[in-house]
Structure formats: C-alpha cells, structure tokens
JSON list of C-alpha atoms in Angstrom, two decimals:
[
{"chain": "A", "resi": 1, "resn": "MET", "atom": "CA", "xyz": [22.43, -0.51, -9.49]},
{"chain": "A", "resi": 2, "resn": "LEU", "atom": "CA", "xyz": [20.34, -1.47, -6.50]},
{"chain": "A", "resi": 3, "resn": "THR", "atom": "CA", "xyz": [19.45, -4.92, -6.12]},
{"chain": "A", "resi": 4, "resn": "PHE", "atom": "CA", "xyz": [16.88, -7.03, -4.61]},
{"chain": "A", "resi": 5, "resn": "GLN", "atom": "CA", "xyz": [19.12, -7.97, -1.76]},
{"chain": "A", "resi": 6, "resn": "ASP", "atom": "CA", "xyz": [20.24, -4.48, -1.28]},
{"chain": "A", "resi": 7, "resn": "LEU", "atom": "CA", "xyz": [16.47, -3.28, -1.19]},
{"chain": "A", "resi": 8, "resn": "VAL", "atom": "CA", "xyz": [15.94, -5.89, 1.66]},
{"chain": "A", "resi": 9, "resn": "SER", "atom": "CA", "xyz": [19.00, -4.95, 3.28]},
{"chain": "A", "resi": 10, "resn": "GLN", "atom": "CA", "xyz": [17.99, -1.31, 3.33]},
{"chain": "A", "resi": 11, "resn": "TYR", "atom": "CA", "xyz": [14.47, -1.73, 4.44]},
{"chain": "A", "resi": 12, "resn": "TRP", "atom": "CA", "xyz": [13.94, -4.99, 6.37]},
{"chain": "A", "resi": 13, "resn": "LYS", "atom": "CA", "xyz": [14.79, -3.51, 9.72]},
{"chain": "A", "resi": 14, "resn": "TYR", "atom": "CA", "xyz": [12.18, -0.81, 9.39]},
{"chain": "A", "resi": 15, "resn": "TYR", "atom": "CA", "xyz": [9.52, -3.20, 8.13]},
{"chain": "A", "resi": 16, "resn": "LEU", "atom": "CA", "xyz": [10.08, -5.46, 11.23]},
{"chain": "A", "resi": 17, "resn": "ALA", "atom": "CA", "xyz": [9.97, -2.47, 13.70]},
{"chain": "A", "resi": 18, "resn": "LEU", "atom": "CA", "xyz": [6.53, -1.60, 11.90]},
{"chain": "A", "resi": 19, "resn": "GLU", "atom": "CA", "xyz": [5.29, -5.29, 12.02]},
{"chain": "A", "resi": 20, "resn": "ASN", "atom": "CA", "xyz": [6.31, -5.49, 15.88]},
{"chain": "A", "resi": 21, "resn": "ARG", "atom": "CA", "xyz": [4.45, -2.14, 16.82]},
{"chain": "A", "resi": 22, "resn": "PHE", "atom": "CA", "xyz": [1.53, -3.47, 14.81]},
{"chain": "A", "resi": 23, "resn": "LEU", "atom": "CA", "xyz": [1.28, -6.75, 16.32]},
{"chain": "A", "resi": 24, "resn": "GLU", "atom": "CA", "xyz": [1.50, -5.15, 19.92]},
{"chain": "A", "resi": 25, "resn": "THR", "atom": "CA", "xyz": [-1.88, -3.75, 19.10]},
{"chain": "A", "resi": 26, "resn": "GLU", "atom": "CA", "xyz": [-3.41, -6.91, 19.41]},
{"chain": "A", "resi": 27, "resn": "ARG", "atom": "CA", "xyz": [-3.06, -6.83, 23.21]},
{"chain": "A", "resi": 28, "resn": "TYR", "atom": "CA", "xyz": [-5.63, -4.10, 22.78]},
{"chain": "A", "resi": 29, "resn": "VAL", "atom": "CA", "xyz": [-7.80, -5.21, 19.94]},
{"chain": "A", "resi": 30, "resn": "GLU", "atom": "CA", "xyz": [-8.09, -8.65, 18.75]},
{"chain": "A", "resi": 31, "resn": "PHE", "atom": "CA", "xyz": [-7.17, -9.26, 15.02]},
{"chain": "A", "resi": 32, "resn": "ASP", "atom": "CA", "xyz": [-10.74, -10.15, 13.86]},
{"chain": "A", "resi": 33, "resn": "LEU", "atom": "CA", "xyz": [-12.85, -9.06, 10.91]},
{"chain": "A", "resi": 34, "resn": "SER", "atom": "CA", "xyz": [-15.56, -8.11, 13.40]},
{"chain": "A", "resi": 35, "resn": "ASN", "atom": "CA", "xyz": [-13.01, -5.39, 14.65]},
{"chain": "A", "resi": 36, "resn": "GLY", "atom": "CA", "xyz": [-12.33, -4.13, 11.34]},
{"chain": "A", "resi": 37, "resn": "MET", "atom": "CA", "xyz": [-13.72, -0.51, 11.81]},
{"chain": "A", "resi": 38, "resn": "VAL", "atom": "CA", "xyz": [-11.98, 0.13, 15.10]},
{"chain": "A", "resi": 39, "resn": "TYR", "atom": "CA", "xyz": [-10.33, 3.52, 15.07]},
{"chain": "A", "resi": 40, "resn": "SER", "atom": "CA", "xyz": [-7.44, 4.71, 17.37]},
{"chain": "A", "resi": 41, "resn": "MET", "atom": "CA", "xyz": [-4.76, 7.35, 16.88]},
{"chain": "A", "resi": 42, "resn": "GLU", "atom": "CA", "xyz": [-2.03, 4.38, 17.18]},
{"chain": "A", "resi": 43, "resn": "TYR", "atom": "CA", "xyz": [-3.71, 2.64, 14.15]},
{"chain": "A", "resi": 44, "resn": "MET", "atom": "CA", "xyz": [-3.86, 6.23, 11.92]},
{"chain": "A", "resi": 45, "resn": "MET", "atom": "CA", "xyz": [-0.45, 6.67, 12.62]},
{"chain": "A", "resi": 46, "resn": "LEU", "atom": "CA", "xyz": [0.64, 3.16, 11.69]},
{"chain": "A", "resi": 47, "resn": "PHE", "atom": "CA", "xyz": [-1.60, 3.15, 8.87]},
{"chain": "A", "resi": 48, "resn": "GLN", "atom": "CA", "xyz": [0.09, 6.22, 7.43]},
{"chain": "A", "resi": 49, "resn": "THR", "atom": "CA", "xyz": [3.42, 5.13, 8.01]},
{"chain": "A", "resi": 50, "resn": "ILE", "atom": "CA", "xyz": [2.93, 1.70, 6.65]},
{"chain": "A", "resi": 51, "resn": "CYS", "atom": "CA", "xyz": [1.30, 2.92, 3.38]},
{"chain": "A", "resi": 52, "resn": "SER", "atom": "CA", "xyz": [4.15, 5.42, 2.89]},
{"chain": "A", "resi": 53, "resn": "GLU", "atom": "CA", "xyz": [6.45, 2.73, 3.34]},
{"chain": "A", "resi": 54, "resn": "ILE", "atom": "CA", "xyz": [4.92, 0.64, 0.72]},
{"chain": "A", "resi": 55, "resn": "ASP", "atom": "CA", "xyz": [5.23, 3.75, -1.45]},
{"chain": "A", "resi": 56, "resn": "VAL", "atom": "CA", "xyz": [8.99, 4.23, -0.91]},
{"chain": "A", "resi": 57, "resn": "VAL", "atom": "CA", "xyz": [9.91, 0.66, -1.28]},
{"chain": "A", "resi": 58, "resn": "GLY", "atom": "CA", "xyz": [7.48, -0.02, -4.34]},
{"chain": "A", "resi": 59, "resn": "LYS", "atom": "CA", "xyz": [9.42, 2.88, -6.12]},
{"chain": "A", "resi": 60, "resn": "ALA", "atom": "CA", "xyz": [12.68, 1.34, -5.13]},
{"chain": "A", "resi": 61, "resn": "TYR", "atom": "CA", "xyz": [11.63, -2.01, -6.26]},
{"chain": "A", "resi": 62, "resn": "ALA", "atom": "CA", "xyz": [10.30, -0.59, -9.64]},
{"chain": "A", "resi": 63, "resn": "GLY", "atom": "CA", "xyz": [13.67, 0.77, -10.22]},
{"chain": "A", "resi": 64, "resn": "ILE", "atom": "CA", "xyz": [15.09, -2.88, -9.73]},
{"chain": "A", "resi": 65, "resn": "CYS", "atom": "CA", "xyz": [12.25, -4.32, -12.13]},
{"chain": "A", "resi": 66, "resn": "GLU", "atom": "CA", "xyz": [12.89, -1.67, -14.70]},
{"chain": "A", "resi": 67, "resn": "PRO", "atom": "CA", "xyz": [16.36, -0.24, -14.55]},
{"chain": "A", "resi": 68, "resn": "SER", "atom": "CA", "xyz": [15.18, 3.04, -16.76]},
{"chain": "A", "resi": 69, "resn": "PHE", "atom": "CA", "xyz": [12.41, 3.84, -14.14]},
{"chain": "A", "resi": 70, "resn": "LYS", "atom": "CA", "xyz": [13.39, 6.77, -12.06]},
{"chain": "A", "resi": 71, "resn": "ALA", "atom": "CA", "xyz": [11.18, 7.92, -9.42]},
{"chain": "A", "resi": 72, "resn": "ASP", "atom": "CA", "xyz": [10.62, 11.37, -8.08]},
{"chain": "A", "resi": 73, "resn": "LYS", "atom": "CA", "xyz": [8.46, 12.93, -5.61]},
{"chain": "A", "resi": 74, "resn": "ARG", "atom": "CA", "xyz": [5.54, 13.44, -8.22]},
{"chain": "A", "resi": 75, "resn": "THR", "atom": "CA", "xyz": [5.79, 9.57, -9.16]},
{"chain": "A", "resi": 76, "resn": "GLY", "atom": "CA", "xyz": [2.46, 7.87, -8.25]},
{"chain": "A", "resi": 77, "resn": "LEU", "atom": "CA", "xyz": [1.36, 4.54, -7.41]},
{"chain": "A", "resi": 78, "resn": "ASN", "atom": "CA", "xyz": [0.16, 3.78, -10.89]},
{"chain": "A", "resi": 79, "resn": "GLU", "atom": "CA", "xyz": [3.51, 4.24, -12.39]},
{"chain": "A", "resi": 80, "resn": "TRP", "atom": "CA", "xyz": [5.67, 2.20, -10.08]},
{"chain": "A", "resi": 81, "resn": "TRP", "atom": "CA", "xyz": [3.01, -0.29, -9.90]},
{"chain": "A", "resi": 82, "resn": "PHE", "atom": "CA", "xyz": [2.88, -0.57, -13.75]},
{"chain": "A", "resi": 83, "resn": "TYR", "atom": "CA", "xyz": [6.72, -1.53, -13.56]},
{"chain": "A", "resi": 84, "resn": "VAL", "atom": "CA", "xyz": [6.57, -3.72, -10.66]},
{"chain": "A", "resi": 85, "resn": "THR", "atom": "CA", "xyz": [3.62, -5.82, -12.15]},
{"chain": "A", "resi": 86, "resn": "LYS", "atom": "CA", "xyz": [5.33, -5.92, -15.64]},
{"chain": "A", "resi": 87, "resn": "ASN", "atom": "CA", "xyz": [7.62, -8.51, -14.74]},
{"chain": "A", "resi": 88, "resn": "ASN", "atom": "CA", "xyz": [5.72, -9.77, -11.64]},
{"chain": "A", "resi": 89, "resn": "PRO", "atom": "CA", "xyz": [2.17, -10.01, -12.84]},
{"chain": "A", "resi": 90, "resn": "LYS", "atom": "CA", "xyz": [1.13, -12.55, -10.57]},
{"chain": "A", "resi": 91, "resn": "LEU", "atom": "CA", "xyz": [1.24, -10.02, -7.68]},
{"chain": "A", "resi": 92, "resn": "VAL", "atom": "CA", "xyz": [-2.08, -8.86, -8.65]},
{"chain": "A", "resi": 93, "resn": "GLU", "atom": "CA", "xyz": [-3.95, -11.98, -7.19]},
{"chain": "A", "resi": 94, "resn": "GLU", "atom": "CA", "xyz": [-1.48, -12.76, -4.52]},
{"chain": "A", "resi": 95, "resn": "SER", "atom": "CA", "xyz": [-3.04, -13.38, -1.12]},
{"chain": "A", "resi": 96, "resn": "ILE", "atom": "CA", "xyz": [-1.94, -14.03, 2.58]},
{"chain": "A", "resi": 97, "resn": "VAL", "atom": "CA", "xyz": [-3.88, -15.39, 5.50]},
{"chain": "A", "resi": 98, "resn": "PHE", "atom": "CA", "xyz": [-3.25, -13.25, 8.57]},
{"chain": "A", "resi": 99, "resn": "ARG", "atom": "CA", "xyz": [-3.20, -14.80, 11.82]},
{"chain": "A", "resi": 100, "resn": "ASN", "atom": "CA", "xyz": [-4.54, -18.12, 10.25]},
{"chain": "A", "resi": 101, "resn": "LYS", "atom": "CA", "xyz": [-7.99, -16.44, 9.83]},
{"chain": "A", "resi": 102, "resn": "ILE", "atom": "CA", "xyz": [-8.04, -13.14, 7.71]},
{"chain": "A", "resi": 103, "resn": "LYS", "atom": "CA", "xyz": [-7.21, -13.57, 4.13]},
{"chain": "A", "resi": 104, "resn": "LEU", "atom": "CA", "xyz": [-5.91, -10.42, 2.26]},
{"chain": "A", "resi": 105, "resn": "GLN", "atom": "CA", "xyz": [-5.36, -9.58, -1.18]},
{"chain": "A", "resi": 106, "resn": "PRO", "atom": "CA", "xyz": [-3.90, -6.04, -1.02]},
{"chain": "A", "resi": 107, "resn": "TRP", "atom": "CA", "xyz": [-3.34, -5.59, -4.69]},
{"chain": "A", "resi": 108, "resn": "LYS", "atom": "CA", "xyz": [-6.66, -7.59, -6.00]},
{"chain": "A", "resi": 109, "resn": "ASN", "atom": "CA", "xyz": [-7.52, -6.53, -9.26]},
{"chain": "A", "resi": 110, "resn": "TYR", "atom": "CA", "xyz": [-5.27, -3.48, -9.31]},
{"chain": "A", "resi": 111, "resn": "ARG", "atom": "CA", "xyz": [-3.97, -3.43, -13.15]},
{"chain": "A", "resi": 112, "resn": "ILE", "atom": "CA", "xyz": [-2.32, -0.41, -14.94]},
{"chain": "A", "resi": 113, "resn": "ARG", "atom": "CA", "xyz": [-1.73, 0.04, -18.61]},
{"chain": "A", "resi": 114, "resn": "ILE", "atom": "CA", "xyz": [-0.03, 2.90, -20.56]},
{"chain": "A", "resi": 115, "resn": "ASN", "atom": "CA", "xyz": [-2.67, 5.31, -21.78]},
{"chain": "A", "resi": 116, "resn": "PRO", "atom": "CA", "xyz": [-2.30, 5.62, -25.71]},
{"chain": "A", "resi": 117, "resn": "ASP", "atom": "CA", "xyz": [-3.70, 9.18, -25.53]},
{"chain": "A", "resi": 118, "resn": "LYS", "atom": "CA", "xyz": [-0.42, 11.22, -25.25]},
{"chain": "A", "resi": 119, "resn": "LYS", "atom": "CA", "xyz": [-2.08, 14.12, -23.85]},
{"chain": "A", "resi": 120, "resn": "ALA", "atom": "CA", "xyz": [-3.49, 12.50, -20.68]},
{"chain": "A", "resi": 121, "resn": "LYS", "atom": "CA", "xyz": [-2.04, 10.72, -17.79]},
{"chain": "A", "resi": 122, "resn": "ARG", "atom": "CA", "xyz": [0.51, 8.30, -18.91]},
{"chain": "A", "resi": 123, "resn": "PHE", "atom": "CA", "xyz": [-0.49, 5.30, -16.55]},
{"chain": "A", "resi": 124, "resn": "ILE", "atom": "CA", "xyz": [-4.02, 4.37, -16.02]},
{"chain": "A", "resi": 125, "resn": "LEU", "atom": "CA", "xyz": [-6.31, 1.69, -14.59]},
{"chain": "A", "resi": 126, "resn": "GLU", "atom": "CA", "xyz": [-7.14, -1.10, -17.10]},
{"chain": "A", "resi": 127, "resn": "GLU", "atom": "CA", "xyz": [-10.71, -1.64, -18.01]},
{"chain": "A", "resi": 128, "resn": "ASN", "atom": "CA", "xyz": [-12.55, -3.35, -14.95]},
{"chain": "A", "resi": 129, "resn": "ALA", "atom": "CA", "xyz": [-9.64, -2.96, -12.63]},
{"chain": "A", "resi": 130, "resn": "GLY", "atom": "CA", "xyz": [-9.55, -0.62, -9.43]},
{"chain": "A", "resi": 131, "resn": "THR", "atom": "CA", "xyz": [-7.18, 1.21, -7.08]},
{"chain": "A", "resi": 132, "resn": "PRO", "atom": "CA", "xyz": [-6.65, -0.83, -3.70]},
{"chain": "A", "resi": 133, "resn": "ALA", "atom": "CA", "xyz": [-9.11, 0.42, -1.12]},
{"chain": "A", "resi": 134, "resn": "TRP", "atom": "CA", "xyz": [-6.55, 0.65, 1.40]},
{"chain": "A", "resi": 135, "resn": "TRP", "atom": "CA", "xyz": [-4.63, 3.32, -0.90]},
{"chain": "A", "resi": 136, "resn": "ASN", "atom": "CA", "xyz": [-7.51, 5.14, -1.26]},
{"chain": "A", "resi": 137, "resn": "ALA", "atom": "CA", "xyz": [-8.21, 5.49, 2.62]},
{"chain": "A", "resi": 138, "resn": "TYR", "atom": "CA", "xyz": [-4.51, 6.38, 2.81]},
{"chain": "A", "resi": 139, "resn": "ASN", "atom": "CA", "xyz": [-4.89, 9.13, 0.59]},
{"chain": "A", "resi": 140, "resn": "GLY", "atom": "CA", "xyz": [-8.01, 10.30, 2.17]},
{"chain": "A", "resi": 141, "resn": "ALA", "atom": "CA", "xyz": [-6.57, 10.13, 5.56]},
{"chain": "A", "resi": 142, "resn": "LYS", "atom": "CA", "xyz": [-3.21, 12.00, 4.35]},
{"chain": "A", "resi": 143, "resn": "HIS", "atom": "CA", "xyz": [-5.19, 14.83, 2.36]},
{"chain": "A", "resi": 144, "resn": "ASP", "atom": "CA", "xyz": [-8.79, 15.05, 3.90]},
{"chain": "A", "resi": 145, "resn": "ARG", "atom": "CA", "xyz": [-8.29, 14.66, 7.64]},
{"chain": "A", "resi": 146, "resn": "ALA", "atom": "CA", "xyz": [-9.12, 18.39, 8.16]},
{"chain": "A", "resi": 147, "resn": "ALA", "atom": "CA", "xyz": [-12.59, 17.48, 6.43]},
{"chain": "A", "resi": 148, "resn": "VAL", "atom": "CA", "xyz": [-13.61, 15.00, 9.23]},
{"chain": "A", "resi": 149, "resn": "ASP", "atom": "CA", "xyz": [-15.34, 15.32, 12.35]},
{"chain": "A", "resi": 150, "resn": "PHE", "atom": "CA", "xyz": [-13.71, 15.55, 15.74]},
{"chain": "A", "resi": 151, "resn": "CYS", "atom": "CA", "xyz": [-14.21, 11.95, 16.78]},
{"chain": "A", "resi": 152, "resn": "GLY", "atom": "CA", "xyz": [-12.13, 10.46, 13.76]},
{"chain": "A", "resi": 153, "resn": "LYS", "atom": "CA", "xyz": [-15.27, 9.37, 11.92]},
{"chain": "A", "resi": 154, "resn": "ASN", "atom": "CA", "xyz": [-14.57, 9.12, 8.26]},
{"chain": "A", "resi": 155, "resn": "PHE", "atom": "CA", "xyz": [-10.68, 8.79, 8.88]},
{"chain": "A", "resi": 156, "resn": "LEU", "atom": "CA", "xyz": [-10.61, 5.03, 7.63]},
{"chain": "A", "resi": 157, "resn": "ARG", "atom": "CA", "xyz": [-14.32, 4.88, 6.49]},
{"chain": "A", "resi": 158, "resn": "GLN", "atom": "CA", "xyz": [-13.33, 3.53, 3.09]},
{"chain": "A", "resi": 159, "resn": "ILE", "atom": "CA", "xyz": [-11.43, 0.44, 4.10]},
{"chain": "A", "resi": 160, "resn": "ARG", "atom": "CA", "xyz": [-12.52, -2.82, 5.54]},
{"chain": "A", "resi": 161, "resn": "PHE", "atom": "CA", "xyz": [-10.17, -5.42, 6.96]}
]
C-alpha cells in the first residue's frame, strides 16, 4: 500500500522541476495580479502540465486517504476529491500567499457529495459549491483549443489569478 511518504518520494522531484520552471518565468513577467491575463505558450504548457500532475497526484493521494479507492483513466476530479476531503475537509478553505502578495485558494468552495440518485453521476457538487475555475480553464484548454482564435485568445480566459 502506498503511504504519504511514498507519494512524496515519488512525485516531489517532478514538482520541484515544475516549480522551478514556473518561477523562471518571472524574469519575463512579474507575478502580479495586474498580469493575470498574460498569455504565452510557456504558460500554456506549464498550466496543462501542472494541472495534469495535480490530477495524477490527487488520485494517488485519494488511494492513501481511502484504501478502497482505485483510480482508472475514467476517474474524474469529483471522485478523487471526495475521498481526499473526506479525511481532510479543511483543504477546501486552505489558502496560501504567493510571493507575499497574491492570496490563492485553489479549492475554495469545492465540496463533493455522493448523489443519492443511483442512475446519475455518483459524485456531484454540494449545493452552493463550485468546481475550481482553474480546473475548468484546464479542461477548456485541453479539450477546446481548436475552437479558439489564432492569437491564443480564450485559452485561459476562464481563469484569473
């Protein structure tokens, strides 16, 4: 069985590599809210890679939180997030301050429950909850890039930092 320490050992170096690559972009664009809509191919590639890694690590962590959880290629965010927050409910409201000036709450108001309707999706949003904007933007970039114009407009239009 995978432990939390195993998870850290397996994914930490990759996380640090992604973090370093992202931090290097500050040489070109200051990390400031006024630059929240800046677009570049590098940001698009980093954004997709980071979000994908969140999904990979989240599925692994859900298996630690709930040993009966088994992810496959169809396992969605709602399912693994349900098991992660079942044992860690405070994650929904956790925040960080990036560079001592930008407060981020990546999971704010993202709460999942089991749907009592057995014929519908099993894991659904709680009432008054919402899927993270960054996740919606990630899925838009991943699935709908062909629908955007050639200047990259709309790639990340749904997300504000």
